[in-house]
Short mmCIF file of C-alpha atoms and ligand atoms in Angstrom, two decimals:
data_model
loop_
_atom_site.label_atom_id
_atom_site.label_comp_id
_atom_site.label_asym_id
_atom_site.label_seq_id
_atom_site.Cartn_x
_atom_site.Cartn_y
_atom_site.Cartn_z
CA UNK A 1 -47.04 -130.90 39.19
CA UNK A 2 -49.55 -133.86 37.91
CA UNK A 3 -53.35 -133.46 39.03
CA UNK A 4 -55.37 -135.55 38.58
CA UNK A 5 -59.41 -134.59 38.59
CA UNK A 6 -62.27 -136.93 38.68
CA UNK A 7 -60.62 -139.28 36.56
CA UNK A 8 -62.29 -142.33 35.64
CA UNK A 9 -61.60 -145.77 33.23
CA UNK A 10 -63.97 -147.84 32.16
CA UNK A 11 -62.97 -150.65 29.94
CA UNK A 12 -65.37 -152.22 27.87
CA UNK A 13 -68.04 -150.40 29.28
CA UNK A 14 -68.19 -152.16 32.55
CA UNK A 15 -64.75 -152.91 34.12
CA UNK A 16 -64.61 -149.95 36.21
CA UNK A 17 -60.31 -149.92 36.38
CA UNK A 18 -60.36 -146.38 38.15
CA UNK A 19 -62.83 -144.07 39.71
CA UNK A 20 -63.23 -140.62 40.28
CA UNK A 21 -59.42 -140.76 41.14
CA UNK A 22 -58.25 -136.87 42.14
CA UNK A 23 -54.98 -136.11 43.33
CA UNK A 24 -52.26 -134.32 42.98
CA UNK A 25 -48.50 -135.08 42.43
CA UNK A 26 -45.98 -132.09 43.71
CA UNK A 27 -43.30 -130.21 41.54
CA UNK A 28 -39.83 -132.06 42.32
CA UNK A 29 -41.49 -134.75 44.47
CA UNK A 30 -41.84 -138.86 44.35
CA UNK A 31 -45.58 -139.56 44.77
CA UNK A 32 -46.16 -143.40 45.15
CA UNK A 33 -49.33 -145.14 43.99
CA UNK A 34 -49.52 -148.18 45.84
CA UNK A 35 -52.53 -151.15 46.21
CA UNK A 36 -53.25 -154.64 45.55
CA UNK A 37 -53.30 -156.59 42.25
CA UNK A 38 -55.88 -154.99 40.03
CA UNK A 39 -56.93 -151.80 41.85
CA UNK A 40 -56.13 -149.37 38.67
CA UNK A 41 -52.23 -148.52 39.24
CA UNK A 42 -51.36 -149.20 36.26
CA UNK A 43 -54.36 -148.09 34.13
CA UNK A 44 -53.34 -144.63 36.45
CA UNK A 45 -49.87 -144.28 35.03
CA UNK A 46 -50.96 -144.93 31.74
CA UNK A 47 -53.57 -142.73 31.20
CA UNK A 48 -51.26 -139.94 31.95
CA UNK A 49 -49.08 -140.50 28.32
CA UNK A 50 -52.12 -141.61 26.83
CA UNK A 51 -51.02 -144.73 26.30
CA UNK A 52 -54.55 -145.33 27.99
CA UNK A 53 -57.44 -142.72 27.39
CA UNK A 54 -59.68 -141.46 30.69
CA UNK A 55 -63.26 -142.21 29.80
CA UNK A 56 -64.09 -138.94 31.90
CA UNK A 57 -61.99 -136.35 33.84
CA UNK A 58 -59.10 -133.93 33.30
CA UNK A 59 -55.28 -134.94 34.00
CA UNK A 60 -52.92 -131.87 34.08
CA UNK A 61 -49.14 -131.76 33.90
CA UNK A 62 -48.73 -128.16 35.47
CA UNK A 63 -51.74 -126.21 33.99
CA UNK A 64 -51.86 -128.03 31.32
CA UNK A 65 -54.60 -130.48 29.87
CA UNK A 66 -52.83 -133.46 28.66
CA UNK A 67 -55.85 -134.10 26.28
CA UNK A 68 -54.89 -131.01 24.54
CA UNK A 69 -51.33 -131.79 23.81
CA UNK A 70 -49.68 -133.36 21.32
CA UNK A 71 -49.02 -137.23 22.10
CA UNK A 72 -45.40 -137.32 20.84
CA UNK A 73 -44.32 -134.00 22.59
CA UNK A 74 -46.34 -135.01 25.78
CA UNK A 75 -44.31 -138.32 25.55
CA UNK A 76 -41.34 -137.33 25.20
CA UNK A 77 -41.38 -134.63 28.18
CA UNK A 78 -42.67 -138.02 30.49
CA UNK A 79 -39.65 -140.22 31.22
CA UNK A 80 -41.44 -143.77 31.46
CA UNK A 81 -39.81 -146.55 33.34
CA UNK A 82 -41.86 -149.88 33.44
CA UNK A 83 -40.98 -153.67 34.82
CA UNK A 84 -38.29 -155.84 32.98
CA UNK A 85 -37.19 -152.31 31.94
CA UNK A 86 -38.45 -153.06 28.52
CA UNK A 87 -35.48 -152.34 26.57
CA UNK A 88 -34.75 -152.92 22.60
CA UNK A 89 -33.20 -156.54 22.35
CA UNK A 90 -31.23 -155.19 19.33
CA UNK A 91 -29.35 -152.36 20.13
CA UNK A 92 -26.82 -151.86 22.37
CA UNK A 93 -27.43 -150.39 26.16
CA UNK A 94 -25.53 -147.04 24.83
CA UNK A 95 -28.05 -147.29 22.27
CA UNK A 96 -31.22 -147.91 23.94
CA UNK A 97 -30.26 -144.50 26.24
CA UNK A 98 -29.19 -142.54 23.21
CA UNK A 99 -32.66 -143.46 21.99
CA UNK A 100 -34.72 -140.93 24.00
CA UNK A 101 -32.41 -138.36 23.87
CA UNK A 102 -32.37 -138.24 19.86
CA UNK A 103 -36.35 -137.79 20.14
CA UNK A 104 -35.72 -134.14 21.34
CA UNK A 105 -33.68 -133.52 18.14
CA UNK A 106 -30.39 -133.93 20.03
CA UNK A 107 -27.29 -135.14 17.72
CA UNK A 108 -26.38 -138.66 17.79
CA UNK A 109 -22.63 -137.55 19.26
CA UNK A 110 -24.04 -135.58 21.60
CA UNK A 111 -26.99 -138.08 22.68
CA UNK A 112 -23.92 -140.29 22.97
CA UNK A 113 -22.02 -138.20 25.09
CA UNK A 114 -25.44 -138.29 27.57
CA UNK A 115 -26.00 -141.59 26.86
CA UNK A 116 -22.27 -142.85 28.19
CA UNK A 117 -22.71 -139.84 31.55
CA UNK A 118 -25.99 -141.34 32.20
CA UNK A 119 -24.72 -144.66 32.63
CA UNK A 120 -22.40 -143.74 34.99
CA UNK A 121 -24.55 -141.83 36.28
CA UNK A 122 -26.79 -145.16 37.47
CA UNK A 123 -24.22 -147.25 38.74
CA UNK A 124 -23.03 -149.02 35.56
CA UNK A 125 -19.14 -148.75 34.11
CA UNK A 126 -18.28 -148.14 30.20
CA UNK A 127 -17.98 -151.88 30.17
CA UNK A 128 -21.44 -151.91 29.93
CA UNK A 129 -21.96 -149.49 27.38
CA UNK A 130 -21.40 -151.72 23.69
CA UNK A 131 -23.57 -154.68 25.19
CA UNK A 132 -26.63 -156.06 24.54
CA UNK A 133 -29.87 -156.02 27.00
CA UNK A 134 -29.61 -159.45 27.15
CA UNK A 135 -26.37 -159.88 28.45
CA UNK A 136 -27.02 -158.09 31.21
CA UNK A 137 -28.70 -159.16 34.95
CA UNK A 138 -32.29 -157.81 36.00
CA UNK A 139 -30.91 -155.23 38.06
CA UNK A 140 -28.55 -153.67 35.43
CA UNK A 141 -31.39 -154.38 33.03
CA UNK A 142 -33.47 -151.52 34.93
CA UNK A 143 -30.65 -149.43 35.52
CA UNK A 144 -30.20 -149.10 31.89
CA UNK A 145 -34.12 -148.24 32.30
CA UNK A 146 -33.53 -145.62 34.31
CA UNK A 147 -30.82 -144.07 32.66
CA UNK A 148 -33.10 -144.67 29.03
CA UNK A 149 -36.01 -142.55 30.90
CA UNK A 150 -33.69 -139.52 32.16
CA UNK A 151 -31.73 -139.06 28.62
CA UNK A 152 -34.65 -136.84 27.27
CA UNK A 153 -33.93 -134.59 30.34
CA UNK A 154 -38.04 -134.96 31.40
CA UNK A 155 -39.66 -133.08 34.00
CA UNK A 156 -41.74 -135.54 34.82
CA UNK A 157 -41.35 -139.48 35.38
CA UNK A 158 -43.78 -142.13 35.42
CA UNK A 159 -42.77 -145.78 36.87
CA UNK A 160 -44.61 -148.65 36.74
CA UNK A 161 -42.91 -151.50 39.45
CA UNK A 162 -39.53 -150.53 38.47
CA UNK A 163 -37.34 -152.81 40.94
CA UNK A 164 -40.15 -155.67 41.59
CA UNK A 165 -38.74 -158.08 39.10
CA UNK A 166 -35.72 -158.36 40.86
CA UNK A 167 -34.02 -160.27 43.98
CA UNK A 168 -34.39 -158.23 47.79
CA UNK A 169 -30.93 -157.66 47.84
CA UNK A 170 -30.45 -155.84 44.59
CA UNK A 171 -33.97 -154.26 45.19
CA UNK A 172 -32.55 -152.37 48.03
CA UNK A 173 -29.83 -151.36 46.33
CA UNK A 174 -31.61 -150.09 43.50
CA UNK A 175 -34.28 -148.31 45.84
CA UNK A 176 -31.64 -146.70 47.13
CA UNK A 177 -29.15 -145.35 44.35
CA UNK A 178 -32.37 -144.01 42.76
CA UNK A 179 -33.26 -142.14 46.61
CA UNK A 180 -30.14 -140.60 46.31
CA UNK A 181 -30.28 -139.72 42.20
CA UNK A 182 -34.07 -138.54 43.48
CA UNK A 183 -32.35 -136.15 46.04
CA UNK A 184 -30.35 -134.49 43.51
CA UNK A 185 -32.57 -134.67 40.49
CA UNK A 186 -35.76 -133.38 41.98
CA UNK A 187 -38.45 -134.58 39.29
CA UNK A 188 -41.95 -134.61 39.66
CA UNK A 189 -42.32 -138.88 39.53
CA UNK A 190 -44.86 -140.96 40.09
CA UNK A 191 -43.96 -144.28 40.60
CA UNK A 192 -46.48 -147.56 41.04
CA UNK A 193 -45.71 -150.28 43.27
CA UNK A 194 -47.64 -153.57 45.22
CA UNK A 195 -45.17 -153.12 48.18
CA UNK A 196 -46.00 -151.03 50.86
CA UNK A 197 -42.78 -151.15 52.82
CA UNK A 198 -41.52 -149.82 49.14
CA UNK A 199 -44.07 -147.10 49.01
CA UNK A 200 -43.51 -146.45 52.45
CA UNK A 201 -39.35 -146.13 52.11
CA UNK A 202 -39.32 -144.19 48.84
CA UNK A 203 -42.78 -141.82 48.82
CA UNK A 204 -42.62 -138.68 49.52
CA UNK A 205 -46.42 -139.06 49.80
CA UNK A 206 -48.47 -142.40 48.98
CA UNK A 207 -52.11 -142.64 47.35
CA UNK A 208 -53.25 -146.31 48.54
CA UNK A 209 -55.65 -147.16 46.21
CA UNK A 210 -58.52 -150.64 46.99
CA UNK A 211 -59.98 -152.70 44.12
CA UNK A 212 -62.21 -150.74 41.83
CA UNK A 213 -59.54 -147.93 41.73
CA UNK A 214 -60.88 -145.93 44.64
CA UNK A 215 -58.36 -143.96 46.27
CA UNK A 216 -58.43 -144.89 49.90
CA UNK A 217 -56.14 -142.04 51.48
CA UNK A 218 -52.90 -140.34 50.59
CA UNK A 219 -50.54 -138.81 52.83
CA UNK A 220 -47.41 -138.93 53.70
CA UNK A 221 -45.83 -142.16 54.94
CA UNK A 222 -45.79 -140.93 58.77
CA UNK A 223 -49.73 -140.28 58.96
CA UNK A 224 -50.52 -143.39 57.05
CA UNK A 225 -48.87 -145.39 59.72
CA UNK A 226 -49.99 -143.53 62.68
CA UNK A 227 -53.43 -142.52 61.28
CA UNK A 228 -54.57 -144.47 58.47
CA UNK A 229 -57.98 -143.59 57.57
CA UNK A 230 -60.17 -146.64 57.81
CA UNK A 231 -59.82 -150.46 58.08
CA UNK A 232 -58.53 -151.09 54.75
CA UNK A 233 -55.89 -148.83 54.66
CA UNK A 234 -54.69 -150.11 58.16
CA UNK A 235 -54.63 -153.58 57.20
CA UNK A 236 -52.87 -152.79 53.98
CA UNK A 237 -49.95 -150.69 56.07
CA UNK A 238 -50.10 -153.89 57.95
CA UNK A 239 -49.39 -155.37 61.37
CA UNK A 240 -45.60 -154.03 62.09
CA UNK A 241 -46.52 -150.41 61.66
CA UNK A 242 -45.72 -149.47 65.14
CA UNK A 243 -41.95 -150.56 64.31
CA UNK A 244 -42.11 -149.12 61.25
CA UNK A 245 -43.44 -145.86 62.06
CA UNK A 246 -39.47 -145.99 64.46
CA UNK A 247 -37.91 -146.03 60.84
CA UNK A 248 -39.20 -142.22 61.26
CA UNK A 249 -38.15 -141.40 64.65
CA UNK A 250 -34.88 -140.25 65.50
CA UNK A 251 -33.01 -140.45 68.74
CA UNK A 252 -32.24 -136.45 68.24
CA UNK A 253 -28.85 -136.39 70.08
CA UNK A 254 -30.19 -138.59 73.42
CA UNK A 255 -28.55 -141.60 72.45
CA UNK A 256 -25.99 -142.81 75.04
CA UNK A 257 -23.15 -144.11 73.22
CA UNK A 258 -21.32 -146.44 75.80
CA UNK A 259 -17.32 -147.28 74.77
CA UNK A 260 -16.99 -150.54 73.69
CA UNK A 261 -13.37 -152.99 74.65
CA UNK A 262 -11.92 -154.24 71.43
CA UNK A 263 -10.00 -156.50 69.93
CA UNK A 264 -7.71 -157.03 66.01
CA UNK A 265 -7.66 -159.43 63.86
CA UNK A 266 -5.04 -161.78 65.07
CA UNK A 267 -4.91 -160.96 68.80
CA UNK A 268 -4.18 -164.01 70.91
CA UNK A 269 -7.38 -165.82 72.76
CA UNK A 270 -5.65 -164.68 76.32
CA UNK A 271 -5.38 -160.76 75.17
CA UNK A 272 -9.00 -161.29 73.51
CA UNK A 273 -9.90 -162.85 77.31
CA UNK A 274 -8.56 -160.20 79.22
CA UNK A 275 -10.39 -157.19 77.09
CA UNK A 276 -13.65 -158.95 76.97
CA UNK A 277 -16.44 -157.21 79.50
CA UNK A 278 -18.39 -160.61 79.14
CA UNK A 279 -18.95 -163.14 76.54
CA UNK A 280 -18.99 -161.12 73.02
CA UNK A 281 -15.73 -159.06 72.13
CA UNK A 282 -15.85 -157.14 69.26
CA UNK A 283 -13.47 -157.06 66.64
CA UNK A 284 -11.91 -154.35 64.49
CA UNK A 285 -9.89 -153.41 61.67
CA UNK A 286 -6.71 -151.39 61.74
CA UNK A 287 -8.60 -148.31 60.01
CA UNK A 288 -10.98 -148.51 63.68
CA UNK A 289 -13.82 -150.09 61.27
CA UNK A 290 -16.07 -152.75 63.56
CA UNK A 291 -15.89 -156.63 61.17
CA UNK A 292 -18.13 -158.33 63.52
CA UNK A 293 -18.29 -160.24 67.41
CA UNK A 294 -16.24 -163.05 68.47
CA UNK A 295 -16.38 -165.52 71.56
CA UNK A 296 -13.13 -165.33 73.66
CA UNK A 297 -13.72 -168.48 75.45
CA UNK A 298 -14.29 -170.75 72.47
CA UNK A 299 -11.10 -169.08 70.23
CA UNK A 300 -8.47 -171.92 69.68
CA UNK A 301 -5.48 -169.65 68.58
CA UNK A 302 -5.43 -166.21 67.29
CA UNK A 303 -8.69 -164.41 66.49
CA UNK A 304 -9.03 -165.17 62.39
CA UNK A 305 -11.92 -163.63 60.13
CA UNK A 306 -13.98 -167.26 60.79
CA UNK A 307 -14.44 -166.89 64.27
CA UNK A 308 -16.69 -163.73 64.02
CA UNK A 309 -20.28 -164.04 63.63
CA UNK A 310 -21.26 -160.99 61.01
CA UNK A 311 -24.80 -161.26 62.01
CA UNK A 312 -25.07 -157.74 62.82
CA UNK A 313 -26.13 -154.36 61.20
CA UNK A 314 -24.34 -151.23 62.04
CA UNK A 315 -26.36 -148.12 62.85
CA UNK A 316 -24.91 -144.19 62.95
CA UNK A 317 -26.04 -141.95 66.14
CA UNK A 318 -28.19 -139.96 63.34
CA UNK A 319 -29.94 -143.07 62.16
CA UNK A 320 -33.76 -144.12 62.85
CA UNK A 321 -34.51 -145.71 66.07
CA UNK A 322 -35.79 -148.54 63.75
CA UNK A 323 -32.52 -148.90 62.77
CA UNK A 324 -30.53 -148.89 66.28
CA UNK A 325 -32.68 -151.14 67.34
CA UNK A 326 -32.06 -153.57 64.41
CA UNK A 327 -28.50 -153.34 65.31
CA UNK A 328 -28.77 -153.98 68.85
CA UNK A 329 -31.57 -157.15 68.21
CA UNK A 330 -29.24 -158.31 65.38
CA UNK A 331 -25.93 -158.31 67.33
CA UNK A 332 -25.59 -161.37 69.38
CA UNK A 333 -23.81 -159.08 72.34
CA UNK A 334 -27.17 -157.16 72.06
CA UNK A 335 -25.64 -153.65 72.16
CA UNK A 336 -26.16 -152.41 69.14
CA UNK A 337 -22.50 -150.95 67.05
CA UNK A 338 -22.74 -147.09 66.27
CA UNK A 339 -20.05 -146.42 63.63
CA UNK A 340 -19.76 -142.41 62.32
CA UNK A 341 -19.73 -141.08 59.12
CA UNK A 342 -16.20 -142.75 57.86
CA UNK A 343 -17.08 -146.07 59.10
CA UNK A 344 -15.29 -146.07 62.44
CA UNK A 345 -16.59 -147.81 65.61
CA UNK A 346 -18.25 -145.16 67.96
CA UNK A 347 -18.98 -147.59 70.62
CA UNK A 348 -22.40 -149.16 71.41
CA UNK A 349 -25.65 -148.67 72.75
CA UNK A 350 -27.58 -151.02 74.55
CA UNK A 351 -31.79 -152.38 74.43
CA UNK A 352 -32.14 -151.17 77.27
CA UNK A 353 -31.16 -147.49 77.02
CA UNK A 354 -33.21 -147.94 73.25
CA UNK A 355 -36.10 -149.18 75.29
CA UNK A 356 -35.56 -145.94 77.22
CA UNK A 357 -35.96 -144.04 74.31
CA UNK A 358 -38.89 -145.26 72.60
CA UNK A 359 -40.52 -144.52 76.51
CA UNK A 360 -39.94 -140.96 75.98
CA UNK A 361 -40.38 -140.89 72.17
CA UNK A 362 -42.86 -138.69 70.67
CA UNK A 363 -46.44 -140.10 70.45
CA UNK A 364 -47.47 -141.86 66.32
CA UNK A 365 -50.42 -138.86 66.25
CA UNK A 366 -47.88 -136.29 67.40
CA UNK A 367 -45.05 -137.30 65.05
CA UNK A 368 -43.13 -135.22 63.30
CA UNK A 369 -43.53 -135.27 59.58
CA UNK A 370 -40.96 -134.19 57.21
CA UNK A 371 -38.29 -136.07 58.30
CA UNK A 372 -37.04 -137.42 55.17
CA UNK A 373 -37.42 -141.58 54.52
CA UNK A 374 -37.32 -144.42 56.35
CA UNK A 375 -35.30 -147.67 55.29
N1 LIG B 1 -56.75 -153.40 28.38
C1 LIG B 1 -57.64 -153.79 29.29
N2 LIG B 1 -58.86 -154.22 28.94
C2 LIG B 1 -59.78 -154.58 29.86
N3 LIG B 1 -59.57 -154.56 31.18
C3 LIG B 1 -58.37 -154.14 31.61
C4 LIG B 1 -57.33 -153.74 30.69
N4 LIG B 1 -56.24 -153.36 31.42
C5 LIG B 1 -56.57 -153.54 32.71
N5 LIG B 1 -57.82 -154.01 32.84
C6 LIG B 1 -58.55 -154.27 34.11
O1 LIG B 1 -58.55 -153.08 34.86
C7 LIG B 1 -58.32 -153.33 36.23
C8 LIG B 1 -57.08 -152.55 36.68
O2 LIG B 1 -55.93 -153.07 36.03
P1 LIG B 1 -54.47 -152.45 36.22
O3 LIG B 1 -54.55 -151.01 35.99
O4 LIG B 1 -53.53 -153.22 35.37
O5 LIG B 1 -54.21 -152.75 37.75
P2 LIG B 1 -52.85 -152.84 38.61
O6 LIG B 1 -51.74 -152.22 37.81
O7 LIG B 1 -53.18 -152.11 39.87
O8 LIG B 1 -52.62 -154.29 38.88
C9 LIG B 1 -58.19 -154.83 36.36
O9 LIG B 1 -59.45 -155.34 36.71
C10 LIG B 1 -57.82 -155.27 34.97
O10 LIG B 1 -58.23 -156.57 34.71
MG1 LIG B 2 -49.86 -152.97 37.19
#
């Protein structure tokens, strides 16, 4: 656990960075701090390794003052991950993870040994391993971040825009390899991020913080988009909250699956004619996996990879109705393709049974919490 009490940064005297911030970050749980440009996260993060000092107020890790520790022992039990992952241009990635785990007085074979598991452990092969930082993409770059941060074995983890230097497609990705690292490693983290639809996907709770580094509310993702406590905080969760707050609603075993004709790769335009129910046929693989839609009527020989449009995301019956929905609105047959746990097609469910759903589906002040994240 990190608590924070009455903690306050003034710089200079008069740039008041943070305010009277108190809150408190749960044992084994991601606690995001999330706000505008300016608004104090950072100041936050770093006042807890005292890389910044509080002008006035307490910060705890567990029961523990962190003024009364010792800096180098306090740092080392705080894995720190920051933006452009801040790694040493001159030694290797092995190297730059073997690093933090020497600091606790581990061997260098040994730290090695972590070093190479940790690596694999965040996505990136032994090819990796003997290169430099700089031969390496963004993404890798904070993987090897990541990995640097756990090798000390902390309790605690502090991350300042980890994945915000880096393109929307491998920022997903990396949001979610570290969910599921998060689900097994349990640490207490506290990570700092501008994006709310970040905060929102990966917090276990949020503290949205306004200019002056007042902490406007914190709770968990669910009650900050059905109840967010004042004007700020609304506009800050923004305008698509009602269709993000269906990221935490699921469709709890009411969803009717509907079968769904089929065709294969290589099926002749007449067979792909005769199974169509109207203008979209879908198309699978010979494992049962769904590759995408084609047109019957405009085939001109047997159905080939280019004639499917791949425009649409596939949802499982478990999923969020957020997410059914996305796969019926991005399919251009608008039934949306349920596949199951291996990848194989269920069959499809339609807006308007969806539409049915979110009739009956529990009301934003009502909803369940606890759910586990939305994406
Ligand atoms: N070292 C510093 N000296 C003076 N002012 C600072 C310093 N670091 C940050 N600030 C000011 O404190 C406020 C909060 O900054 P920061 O914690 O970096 O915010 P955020 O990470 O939310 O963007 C800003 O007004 C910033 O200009
Ligand atoms: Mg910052």
């Amino acid at each position: 656990m990190i608590t924070f009490e009455n903690v306050t940064k003034r710089y200079h005297g008069d740039v008041v960075a943070v305010k009277e911030l108190s809150f408190t970050a749960p044992t084994g749980k991601l606690t995001v701090l999330v706000g505008p440009s300016g608004c104090g996260k950072t100041t936050s993060l770093r006042m807890i390794n005292r890389l910044v000092r509080p002008t006035s107020g307490t910060i705890k890790l567990g029961d523990e003052p962190t003024s009364n520790m010792d800096e180098a022992i306090l740092r080392r039990r705080i894995g720190y991950v920051i933006q452009h992952a801040g790694l040493f241009p001159h030694r290797t990635v092995v190297d730059n993870v073997a690093t933090t785990a020497r600091l606790n007085g581990t061997p260098k074979k040994q730290a090695r040994t972590i070093a190479m598991e940790l690596l694999e452990r965040v996505g990136l092969s032994e090819a990796f391993a003997q290169r430099y930082p700089w031969q390496l993409s963004g993404g890798q770059q904070q993987r090897v971040g990541v990995a640097r941060a756990l090798a000390s074995n902390p309790k605690f983890m502090l991350m300042d825009e980890p994945f915000s230097a880096v393109d929307p497609i491998v920022r997903t990705q990396l949001q979610d390899e570290f969910l599921r690292l998060q689900r097994e490693m349990s640490k207490t983290i506290i990570m700092v991020t501008h994006d709310i639809d970040e905060a929102l996907k990966l917090g276990d709770q949020v503290a949205v913080l306004r200019v002056g580094g007042e902490l406007a509310q914190i709770a968990t993702p669910q009650e900050l988009l059905t109840r967010p406590a004042d004007g700020f905080v609304a506009d800050f969760v923004g305008r698509d909250r009602g269709y993000r707050f269906l990221g935490f609603v699921g469709a709890d075993g009411r969803l009717a699956i509907r079968a769904e004709p089929t065709a294969r790769l290589g099926d002749t335009p007449e067979t792909a004619r005769n199974a169509a129910r109207d203008r979209w046929l879908l198309v699978i693989d010979d494992q049962g996996k769904p590759l995408g839609w084609t047109e019957p009527a405009s085939l001109r020989g047997p159905i080939r990879t280019g004639d499917l449009n791949l425009s649409s995301t596939f949802a499982t019956e478990n999923d969020s109705l957020r997410q059914l929905l996305d796969a019926a609105l991005s399919s251009p047959s608008r039934r949306g393709v349920v596949i199951d746990g291996k990848g194989q097609l269920m069959g499809c469910v339609a807006v308007t049974d969806l539409a049915a759903l979110l009739d009956r589906s529990p009301e934003p002040a009502t909803a369940r919490t606890g759910v586990g994240h939305a994406v």
